[in-house]
Amino acid sequence: MKASHRWLTELSGVDASAADVAAALTRLGLEVEDVEPRGEGLDHVVIAEVRAAAPVQGKDKLTLVTVFDGEGERQVICGAPNVPAPGGRVVLARPGAVLPGGLAIAEREVGGVRSSGMLCSETELGIGPGGAGILVLTNGEPGRPGQLARDALELTDHVFEISLTPNRPDCLGHVGLAREVALAFGVAFRAPSPGVPARLLAGVDRLDAPGDLPLLEDDAPHLDTLTLVEMRAGVPALVPIRIESPERCPRYAGGVVQGVTIGPSPFWLRHRLFSLGVRPIDNVVDVTNLVLLELGHPIHAFDLAKLRGPEIVVRQAREGETMATLDGEERRFTADDLLICDGGGPVAVAGVMGGRDSEIGQDTRDVLIEVAYFDARSIRRTSRRLGLHTESSHRFERGVDPNGVPRAMRRAVSLMCLLARGAASPIARDVCPAPIAPRAIAFDPAHPGRLLGMPIAERQTRAALEAIGCAISPSEDHLWRVHAPTWRPDLGRPEDLVEEVARIGGYDAIPTALPRVLPSGRGVDARLRLARRLREAAADLGLLEAVNFAFVSRDDLTRARIPGAPLALANPLSEERAVLRTSLLPGLLAAVARSRRHQAASAALFELARVYHPVDGEPLPREPWHLAIALAGRRVDHVAEDARFDLYDGKGVLASIVEATLGAPLEAHGDEALDAEAPYLHPRRRARLSIDGVSVGVVGELHPDVGDAADLDARLVYGELWLERLFEAAAARGVPQARALPRFPSVSRDVALVVAESVQVGAVADALATAGERLVEAVELFDVYRGAGIEEGHKSLAFRVVYRDPGATLTDARVDTAHGRVVRAAMEAVGARPRA
Amino acid sequence: MSDALERFEKGLREVSEASAGAFTGRSTEQALRDENAKLVGPNGQLTQLMKLMRELPADRRKDLGQQANALKAEIQAAFEGALDRLARAAREAELTGPALDPTLPGRGVRRGRLHPLTRTIHQLVDVFVALGFDVEDAPEVDYASNCFGKLGFPPDHPATDMQDSFFVERPGGELDTVLRTHTTTVQIHQMLKRPPPMAVICPGAVYRRDDDATHSPMFAQIDGFAVDEGLTFAHLKGVLTAFVRRLFGDEVPVRFRPSYFPFVEPGGELDMGCVFCRPWEADAERTRACRVCKGTGWMEILGCGMIHPVVFEAVGIDPTRYTGFAFGMGIDRISMLRHGVSNIRLLYENDARFLARL
């Protein structure tokens, strides 16, 4: 919301600097985000009077204008077509002036004639949209020759950009903002008089019907100064109104102004609209926009001649009904949209935008002014459905003041009579089938102090509530009955009133205190705690943490061969982010591919996040947390080494993470079930990960076809750990128990066994360890050999077997006997032979 | 008998002659060992000769034995001397030969990093834990009612429509589940789960249908709240002031101003003094030029307020007995401010060059 400091000053009577007003509004909860000075730098720009104008010889577009600038006459060359006749007033930039666009004015020759200054257009002065030619002041507009233009035309101002919260529609107009300014500076606020029409239609009967809105009071002091104007033949002074949807349109008023003369608005109005970001159009439309900016109440003007009937019907649209709006778009409606119709069909989308066929034009003579109150939700839905967010819908969907209708009507009518020389019907129709009374809130005057944590005197509370327009009546008990003004739809509960008391006193005035928090004994959620330790362990091992979007494309999952169907978003931003990930692989794959494209020698990433697994028959998915790692490229970052990450790096990293966080050994083993469970892994380079037999994850090199599909030019090692399973395994494992340190030395024996390639190291080691010899303490692989001396398709595995008797020192003889048995049993178990 | 003697003596001479130059001019260790083996190895000349010892006349056996042993020792010494010379030469060659190129890059040690968002979350969480808050999790896919209705959003509030929030499809079901738009849902989950008093924070990812330089469709928030008898706005101010001071320093000023969120009343926002231009150090020029706070000297960092009674009513807590305060803040912005990141997308692109530097 843009607001003019000058206008707020006029309305509030508070004479404070723009900076002070901005700070005060922000303190009240109306955050001023920006304060933009206007009219600065117009130092040598003055009002001048044209004394003579003559064509420049040979230059048919130029005029030599003699102007009086308050000090003397000077001659300037002007290229505009609208130089006024002598006596007309214009704006002169004297030599030395620098215009807002940066143009520096100096004496110079134009077309062979000396020009001592420049006559300015609105555009050149930065004060209007311009149009054809220089700014010419009309009779009745202020400014005498020699007066600085910025003073005469009131150009200096500060425009606030206010970030309004949606609960304060009352501040979407300057009167509402001025009320807050007055509040901030402790000044009593009185809303300005809307004025009375200066020209009235003669002979309109006053019916005193309930739907009548008189536009002037009988005892108005200026009744004598009114001009009475004959009604125009065949033009009604009152238009019948029928509301068919009173719940969506609780109030609708229509007022007639006859005989308007469409033309440009006076400068002050054009400038006011322009500086607040509204394009001036003509005097009638400008009046509707001014009322909107002043009172925050959107109103609409119809060309009465274009209304069929004429009558107004407010009803819901018929499904599929269409109408062209002011912006030229053909709109199609649903039965949920509210329309303003005449005798023939729709003429406006209620509260959103008028229709093209009834808009004000150059030849409009009679106007019907609509001032209404519409249900906020209805307007919001229509505005959203049509994708049409307007100044009007913005206000109606937040809630305008239903009881502000008469004021807005009076204001619009009186301005139109004044500026477009129309004559108003003294009575407008005001149909209000569902009157909206101020809300009454039962309020405990001790409530503010109790909720804010400070003593607050009752009279302070009363003063604050009255200052925002509440009426307080006593009630039977100790409670107050507070009647909130209807321009404040946000006030409905006692807490809302507490906030008013708090903000008027200022949040700064509330003390600070630390609560006594009882220790809950819960602390940090176990999963969050584990997640943190896992993340830190992964980072300690040299991995960079990635954070990917939770949504991926279906293709991402298909290309990565992730099994299972994902949950889909009903309204994704794009196909690329259409479903919720069921695996962390696609995200890490993309991150690694990205770093490969940047020619990084290697990538080592991890991500700890949730994935989303739909559950049959359940409305909400499971959200298990996974830790995933991705390694690709050079294992060691050095030019002289070329080893690449492989399965064992993945296994090693994950084992270290598990060891660091849970203190448990991570086992890896082959498992055919991975064909279905992890089809994205290389079928010959992969493993299931487990802790004490509990499956906790997978690791492997990426299936080469998956890598190709992702345009990955390197082998990727991918592994994941499932946090739920880690918990399960850790719980089963329990707390590690201490064991006495050995008192007797160990003895080791080495053995090299030749086995077929298909025999896994783990199987041989297990065979040695479990050969039935209780003296075996540990089995360690220390060499794998293939080549000379070992036949094709075989390998030699060298193990060190450590023997220890916890109760005695071992003799060589005992060890030899035991070792012989162990080796023989193991060879038999796995089909090995000793290496020659 | 004499034949053996003759052969032995001849053999000794031959070995002696053969050994004389055996180790000279050999340039590898293997060559030296081969030569040595020819003489004293298991099948070497001298070893073979020694096998004749028993056939020698007894009176000569001792003398010749000594000669043979002396010769063996001589050979041993010569061999060792040659080995030694070879080693010395090799060492000499290493010490005087071509040097390693020290300008080749060092062998990298991989350095891992937590994501900047994670580190910011850890910092914030630690501060609130120290202030007595529990840290809890809440689901990301949740009922729209937990995200909006129970938190006091009016029906048809813009946040509740398809324009602003992601709805999750549910085969055959209604469109009533969303990706949470704020971590504020933790209030509903915790208050339904346990009775007051409680003080909880919840960090996590949230989702809104925005995508530009300052909005990411996924971003991170922390929400916190406390419920007890007698909690007041003064307590809210106390906790959040302590939070800002612990995170940014005791000298940083804070201010609270009214604002609006459907689930709090009174509602507010907390501004802290801009930690980039540090206006409390009274360098007005620096503040005027500050692009972070746009010259205001203040940075908005969180929204807060007293928990709205509609929230208590939604979860069955008696609002006449209990009060509470709540607050929520975006983590991305705090992280971006700390690291000078201007485009939020960088946080989610996972570019290693970005992640490794921050």
Short mmCIF file of N, CA and C in Angstrom, two decimals, chain A residues 74-193:
data_model
loop_
_atom_site.label_atom_id
_atom_site.label_comp_id
_atom_site.label_asym_id
_atom_site.label_seq_id
_atom_site.Cartn_x
_atom_site.Cartn_y
_atom_site.Cartn_z
N ARG A 74 11.01 36.69 -19.88
CA ARG A 74 12.07 36.00 -20.60
C ARG A 74 11.47 35.25 -21.76
N GLN A 75 12.34 34.94 -22.70
CA GLN A 75 11.84 34.27 -23.90
C GLN A 75 12.36 32.83 -23.93
N VAL A 76 11.44 31.94 -24.17
CA VAL A 76 11.84 30.53 -24.27
C VAL A 76 11.24 29.94 -25.53
N ILE A 77 11.97 28.99 -26.07
CA ILE A 77 11.47 28.27 -27.23
C ILE A 77 10.76 27.03 -26.72
N CYS A 78 9.57 26.79 -27.29
CA CYS A 78 8.81 25.63 -26.84
C CYS A 78 8.37 24.82 -28.04
N GLY A 79 8.52 23.51 -27.95
CA GLY A 79 8.15 22.63 -29.06
C GLY A 79 6.78 22.00 -28.90
N ALA A 80 6.11 22.31 -27.79
CA ALA A 80 4.82 21.65 -27.53
C ALA A 80 3.71 22.32 -28.33
N PRO A 81 2.68 21.55 -28.66
CA PRO A 81 1.58 22.12 -29.45
C PRO A 81 0.56 22.88 -28.61
N ASN A 82 0.69 22.84 -27.28
CA ASN A 82 -0.41 23.40 -26.46
C ASN A 82 -0.01 24.62 -25.64
N VAL A 83 0.79 25.47 -26.24
CA VAL A 83 1.15 26.70 -25.52
C VAL A 83 -0.13 27.53 -25.35
N PRO A 84 -0.46 27.92 -24.11
CA PRO A 84 -1.73 28.63 -23.91
C PRO A 84 -1.65 30.08 -24.40
N ALA A 85 -2.80 30.64 -24.52
CA ALA A 85 -2.88 32.04 -24.93
C ALA A 85 -2.32 32.91 -23.80
N PRO A 86 -1.97 34.17 -24.10
CA PRO A 86 -1.46 35.06 -23.05
C PRO A 86 -2.41 35.07 -21.86
N GLY A 87 -1.79 35.06 -20.67
CA GLY A 87 -2.56 34.96 -19.43
C GLY A 87 -2.55 33.55 -18.87
N GLY A 88 -2.29 32.56 -19.69
CA GLY A 88 -2.24 31.18 -19.22
C GLY A 88 -0.99 30.94 -18.39
N ARG A 89 -1.11 30.02 -17.49
CA ARG A 89 0.04 29.75 -16.61
C ARG A 89 0.67 28.41 -16.94
N VAL A 90 1.99 28.41 -16.92
CA VAL A 90 2.77 27.21 -17.26
C VAL A 90 3.88 27.05 -16.23
N VAL A 91 4.63 26.00 -16.37
CA VAL A 91 5.73 25.77 -15.44
C VAL A 91 7.05 25.96 -16.19
N LEU A 92 7.87 26.83 -15.64
CA LEU A 92 9.12 27.20 -16.30
C LEU A 92 10.32 26.68 -15.50
N ALA A 93 11.20 26.02 -16.24
CA ALA A 93 12.48 25.65 -15.63
C ALA A 93 13.49 26.71 -16.04
N ARG A 94 13.96 27.46 -15.06
CA ARG A 94 14.93 28.50 -15.37
C ARG A 94 16.30 27.88 -15.62
N PRO A 95 17.17 28.58 -16.31
CA PRO A 95 18.55 28.06 -16.45
C PRO A 95 19.12 27.77 -15.07
N GLY A 96 19.80 26.66 -14.94
CA GLY A 96 20.33 26.26 -13.62
C GLY A 96 19.52 25.12 -13.03
N ALA A 97 18.28 24.94 -13.53
CA ALA A 97 17.46 23.85 -13.00
C ALA A 97 17.98 22.51 -13.50
N VAL A 98 17.86 21.50 -12.66
CA VAL A 98 18.16 20.15 -13.09
C VAL A 98 16.88 19.33 -12.87
N LEU A 99 16.35 18.81 -13.94
CA LEU A 99 15.07 18.11 -13.87
C LEU A 99 15.29 16.67 -13.40
N PRO A 100 14.24 16.03 -12.87
CA PRO A 100 14.40 14.69 -12.28
C PRO A 100 15.07 13.69 -13.23
N GLY A 101 14.86 13.82 -14.52
CA GLY A 101 15.50 12.90 -15.45
C GLY A 101 16.98 13.18 -15.62
N GLY A 102 17.49 14.27 -14.97
CA GLY A 102 18.91 14.59 -15.08
C GLY A 102 19.17 15.70 -16.09
N LEU A 103 18.10 16.16 -16.77
CA LEU A 103 18.29 17.19 -17.78
C LEU A 103 18.64 18.53 -17.09
N ALA A 104 19.81 19.12 -17.49
CA ALA A 104 20.23 20.40 -16.92
C ALA A 104 19.81 21.50 -17.87
N ILE A 105 19.12 22.49 -17.31
CA ILE A 105 18.61 23.58 -18.15
C ILE A 105 19.63 24.72 -18.18
N ALA A 106 19.93 25.20 -19.39
CA ALA A 106 20.85 26.33 -19.54
C ALA A 106 20.34 27.21 -20.68
N GLU A 107 20.84 28.42 -20.72
CA GLU A 107 20.50 29.27 -21.86
C GLU A 107 21.13 28.68 -23.10
N ARG A 108 20.37 28.60 -24.17
CA ARG A 108 20.98 28.07 -25.39
C ARG A 108 20.18 28.53 -26.61
N GLU A 109 20.81 28.30 -27.77
CA GLU A 109 20.17 28.66 -29.02
C GLU A 109 19.30 27.51 -29.49
N VAL A 110 18.05 27.81 -29.81
CA VAL A 110 17.21 26.78 -30.43
C VAL A 110 16.67 27.40 -31.71
N GLY A 111 16.97 26.75 -32.84
CA GLY A 111 16.48 27.25 -34.12
C GLY A 111 16.92 28.69 -34.39
N GLY A 112 18.11 29.02 -33.92
CA GLY A 112 18.66 30.33 -34.18
C GLY A 112 18.14 31.39 -33.22
N VAL A 113 17.32 31.01 -32.25
CA VAL A 113 16.80 31.99 -31.28
C VAL A 113 17.28 31.61 -29.89
N ARG A 114 17.57 32.60 -29.09
CA ARG A 114 18.03 32.36 -27.75
C ARG A 114 16.85 31.93 -26.88
N SER A 115 17.04 30.82 -26.12
CA SER A 115 15.97 30.35 -25.24
C SER A 115 16.49 30.37 -23.83
N SER A 116 15.82 31.09 -22.97
CA SER A 116 16.35 31.24 -21.62
C SER A 116 15.49 30.46 -20.63
N GLY A 117 15.53 29.11 -20.81
CA GLY A 117 14.76 28.23 -19.92
C GLY A 117 13.91 27.28 -20.73
N MET A 118 13.06 26.54 -20.04
CA MET A 118 12.25 25.56 -20.73
C MET A 118 10.88 25.47 -20.08
N LEU A 119 9.83 25.41 -20.90
CA LEU A 119 8.50 25.14 -20.37
C LEU A 119 8.36 23.62 -20.25
N CYS A 120 7.84 23.15 -19.11
CA CYS A 120 7.97 21.73 -18.79
C CYS A 120 6.65 20.97 -18.91
N SER A 121 6.80 19.72 -19.25
CA SER A 121 5.65 18.81 -19.23
C SER A 121 5.65 18.07 -17.89
N GLU A 122 4.53 17.40 -17.60
CA GLU A 122 4.46 16.61 -16.36
C GLU A 122 5.54 15.54 -16.34
N THR A 123 5.77 14.93 -17.52
CA THR A 123 6.76 13.86 -17.58
C THR A 123 8.15 14.38 -17.23
N GLU A 124 8.46 15.57 -17.82
CA GLU A 124 9.79 16.13 -17.56
C GLU A 124 9.98 16.48 -16.09
N LEU A 125 8.88 16.84 -15.44
CA LEU A 125 8.97 17.17 -14.01
C LEU A 125 8.84 15.94 -13.13
N GLY A 126 8.51 14.81 -13.76
CA GLY A 126 8.36 13.57 -12.99
C GLY A 126 7.13 13.59 -12.11
N ILE A 127 6.09 14.32 -12.53
CA ILE A 127 4.92 14.45 -11.66
C ILE A 127 3.65 13.97 -12.33
N GLY A 128 3.78 13.33 -13.47
CA GLY A 128 2.56 12.85 -14.10
C GLY A 128 2.89 12.06 -15.34
N PRO A 129 1.85 11.45 -15.92
CA PRO A 129 2.08 10.62 -17.09
C PRO A 129 2.28 11.47 -18.34
N GLY A 130 2.04 12.81 -18.22
CA GLY A 130 2.32 13.67 -19.35
C GLY A 130 1.17 13.69 -20.32
N GLY A 131 1.38 13.19 -21.51
CA GLY A 131 0.38 13.35 -22.54
C GLY A 131 0.94 14.32 -23.56
N ALA A 132 0.02 15.01 -24.24
CA ALA A 132 0.49 15.85 -25.34
C ALA A 132 0.84 17.24 -24.83
N GLY A 133 2.11 17.47 -24.60
CA GLY A 133 2.50 18.84 -24.37
C GLY A 133 2.86 19.22 -22.95
N ILE A 134 2.99 20.54 -22.78
CA ILE A 134 3.46 21.07 -21.50
C ILE A 134 2.30 21.11 -20.51
N LEU A 135 2.67 21.25 -19.25
CA LEU A 135 1.66 21.37 -18.19
C LEU A 135 1.09 22.79 -18.21
N VAL A 136 -0.21 22.87 -18.37
CA VAL A 136 -0.88 24.17 -18.37
C VAL A 136 -1.86 24.17 -17.20
N LEU A 137 -1.74 25.20 -16.37
CA LEU A 137 -2.65 25.26 -15.22
C LEU A 137 -3.95 25.92 -15.66
N THR A 138 -5.04 25.36 -15.15
CA THR A 138 -6.34 25.92 -15.53
C THR A 138 -6.78 26.91 -14.47
N ASN A 139 -7.79 27.65 -14.82
CA ASN A 139 -8.33 28.62 -13.87
C ASN A 139 -8.76 27.92 -12.61
N GLY A 140 -8.53 28.53 -11.51
CA GLY A 140 -8.92 27.92 -10.26
C GLY A 140 -7.81 27.11 -9.66
N GLU A 141 -6.81 26.77 -10.44
CA GLU A 141 -5.69 26.02 -9.86
C GLU A 141 -4.68 27.02 -9.30
N PRO A 142 -4.03 26.66 -8.21
CA PRO A 142 -3.16 27.62 -7.53
C PRO A 142 -1.87 27.88 -8.32
N GLY A 143 -1.16 28.91 -7.85
CA GLY A 143 0.14 29.20 -8.44
C GLY A 143 0.18 30.56 -9.08
N ARG A 144 1.07 31.47 -8.53
CA ARG A 144 1.24 32.78 -9.16
C ARG A 144 2.64 32.86 -9.71
N PRO A 145 2.81 33.66 -10.73
CA PRO A 145 4.12 33.71 -11.39
C PRO A 145 5.25 33.95 -10.41
N GLY A 146 6.32 33.19 -10.56
CA GLY A 146 7.48 33.34 -9.70
C GLY A 146 7.48 32.39 -8.53
N GLN A 147 6.32 31.85 -8.22
CA GLN A 147 6.26 30.91 -7.08
C GLN A 147 6.91 29.60 -7.51
N LEU A 148 7.66 29.03 -6.57
CA LEU A 148 8.25 27.73 -6.89
C LEU A 148 7.13 26.74 -7.19
N ALA A 149 7.30 25.97 -8.25
CA ALA A 149 6.25 25.03 -8.65
C ALA A 149 5.97 24.03 -7.54
N ARG A 150 7.03 23.62 -6.86
CA ARG A 150 6.80 22.58 -5.84
C ARG A 150 5.97 23.10 -4.68
N ASP A 151 6.04 24.42 -4.43
CA ASP A 151 5.19 24.97 -3.38
C ASP A 151 3.78 25.19 -3.90
N ALA A 152 3.71 25.81 -5.08
CA ALA A 152 2.40 26.16 -5.62
C ALA A 152 1.57 24.91 -5.88
N LEU A 153 2.20 23.87 -6.40
CA LEU A 153 1.46 22.67 -6.81
C LEU A 153 1.55 21.57 -5.76
N GLU A 154 2.16 21.88 -4.63
CA GLU A 154 2.28 20.91 -3.54
C GLU A 154 2.91 19.61 -4.02
N LEU A 155 4.07 19.78 -4.64
CA LEU A 155 4.73 18.61 -5.22
C LEU A 155 5.60 17.87 -4.21
N THR A 156 6.03 18.57 -3.15
CA THR A 156 6.93 17.88 -2.21
C THR A 156 6.09 16.96 -1.33
N ASP A 157 6.57 15.79 -1.22
CA ASP A 157 5.83 14.79 -0.46
C ASP A 157 6.80 13.64 -0.17
N HIS A 158 6.37 12.74 0.69
CA HIS A 158 7.06 11.47 0.85
C HIS A 158 6.03 10.37 0.66
N VAL A 159 6.35 9.42 -0.16
CA VAL A 159 5.41 8.32 -0.37
C VAL A 159 5.91 7.11 0.40
N PHE A 160 5.05 6.62 1.29
CA PHE A 160 5.39 5.44 2.09
C PHE A 160 4.99 4.18 1.35
N GLU A 161 5.82 3.19 1.42
CA GLU A 161 5.41 1.86 0.97
C GLU A 161 5.14 1.06 2.26
N ILE A 162 3.88 0.76 2.49
CA ILE A 162 3.51 0.11 3.75
C ILE A 162 3.18 -1.35 3.48
N SER A 163 3.83 -2.22 4.22
CA SER A 163 3.56 -3.65 4.09
C SER A 163 2.44 -3.99 5.08
N LEU A 164 1.22 -4.02 4.58
CA LEU A 164 0.07 -4.20 5.46
C LEU A 164 -0.20 -5.68 5.67
N THR A 165 -0.46 -6.06 6.90
CA THR A 165 -0.87 -7.44 7.14
C THR A 165 -2.34 -7.58 6.73
N PRO A 166 -2.75 -8.79 6.35
CA PRO A 166 -4.09 -8.93 5.76
C PRO A 166 -5.23 -8.67 6.73
N ASN A 167 -4.93 -8.54 8.02
CA ASN A 167 -6.01 -8.31 8.99
C ASN A 167 -6.37 -6.83 9.10
N ARG A 168 -5.69 -5.97 8.38
CA ARG A 168 -5.96 -4.53 8.54
C ARG A 168 -6.47 -3.86 7.26
N PRO A 169 -7.61 -4.32 6.75
CA PRO A 169 -8.14 -3.68 5.54
C PRO A 169 -8.50 -2.22 5.79
N ASP A 170 -8.74 -1.85 7.07
CA ASP A 170 -9.10 -0.46 7.35
C ASP A 170 -7.98 0.49 6.97
N CYS A 171 -6.76 -0.04 6.85
CA CYS A 171 -5.63 0.83 6.52
C CYS A 171 -5.30 0.80 5.03
N LEU A 172 -6.22 0.24 4.23
CA LEU A 172 -6.03 0.26 2.79
C LEU A 172 -6.57 1.56 2.19
N GLY A 173 -6.81 2.55 3.05
CA GLY A 173 -7.20 3.87 2.60
C GLY A 173 -6.54 4.90 3.50
N HIS A 174 -6.42 6.13 2.99
CA HIS A 174 -5.69 7.14 3.75
C HIS A 174 -6.41 7.56 5.02
N VAL A 175 -7.76 7.52 5.02
CA VAL A 175 -8.47 7.91 6.24
C VAL A 175 -8.13 6.93 7.37
N GLY A 176 -8.13 5.63 7.03
CA GLY A 176 -7.79 4.63 8.04
C GLY A 176 -6.36 4.79 8.53
N LEU A 177 -5.46 5.07 7.60
CA LEU A 177 -4.06 5.27 8.00
C LEU A 177 -3.93 6.53 8.87
N ALA A 178 -4.68 7.56 8.49
CA ALA A 178 -4.60 8.82 9.25
C ALA A 178 -5.10 8.60 10.68
N ARG A 179 -6.09 7.69 10.82
CA ARG A 179 -6.58 7.39 12.16
C ARG A 179 -5.44 6.79 12.99
N GLU A 180 -4.63 5.97 12.37
CA GLU A 180 -3.51 5.36 13.07
C GLU A 180 -2.41 6.39 13.37
N VAL A 181 -2.22 7.31 12.43
CA VAL A 181 -1.21 8.36 12.67
C VAL A 181 -1.63 9.18 13.88
N ALA A 182 -2.93 9.56 13.90
CA ALA A 182 -3.43 10.34 15.04
C ALA A 182 -3.24 9.56 16.34
N LEU A 183 -3.53 8.27 16.26
CA LEU A 183 -3.38 7.39 17.41
C LEU A 183 -1.93 7.39 17.91
N ALA A 184 -1.02 7.30 16.95
CA ALA A 184 0.40 7.23 17.31
C ALA A 184 0.87 8.50 17.99
N PHE A 185 0.28 9.64 17.59
CA PHE A 185 0.76 10.91 18.15
C PHE A 185 -0.20 11.45 19.21
N GLY A 186 -1.16 10.61 19.61
CA GLY A 186 -2.03 11.00 20.71
C GLY A 186 -2.97 12.13 20.36
N VAL A 187 -3.37 12.22 19.11
CA VAL A 187 -4.25 13.29 18.67
C VAL A 187 -5.62 12.69 18.43
N ALA A 188 -6.67 13.40 18.85
CA ALA A 188 -8.01 12.89 18.58
C ALA A 188 -8.26 12.94 17.08
N PHE A 189 -8.89 11.89 16.57
CA PHE A 189 -9.08 11.83 15.13
C PHE A 189 -10.53 12.06 14.76
N ARG A 190 -10.74 12.88 13.74
CA ARG A 190 -12.08 13.04 13.20
C ARG A 190 -12.01 12.81 11.71
N ALA A 191 -12.81 11.88 11.27
CA ALA A 191 -12.84 11.62 9.83
C ALA A 191 -13.35 12.86 9.14
N PRO A 192 -12.77 13.21 8.00
CA PRO A 192 -13.18 14.45 7.31
C PRO A 192 -14.59 14.30 6.76
N SER A 193 -15.25 15.42 6.63
CA SER A 193 -16.59 15.41 6.07
C SER A 193 -16.52 14.98 4.61
#
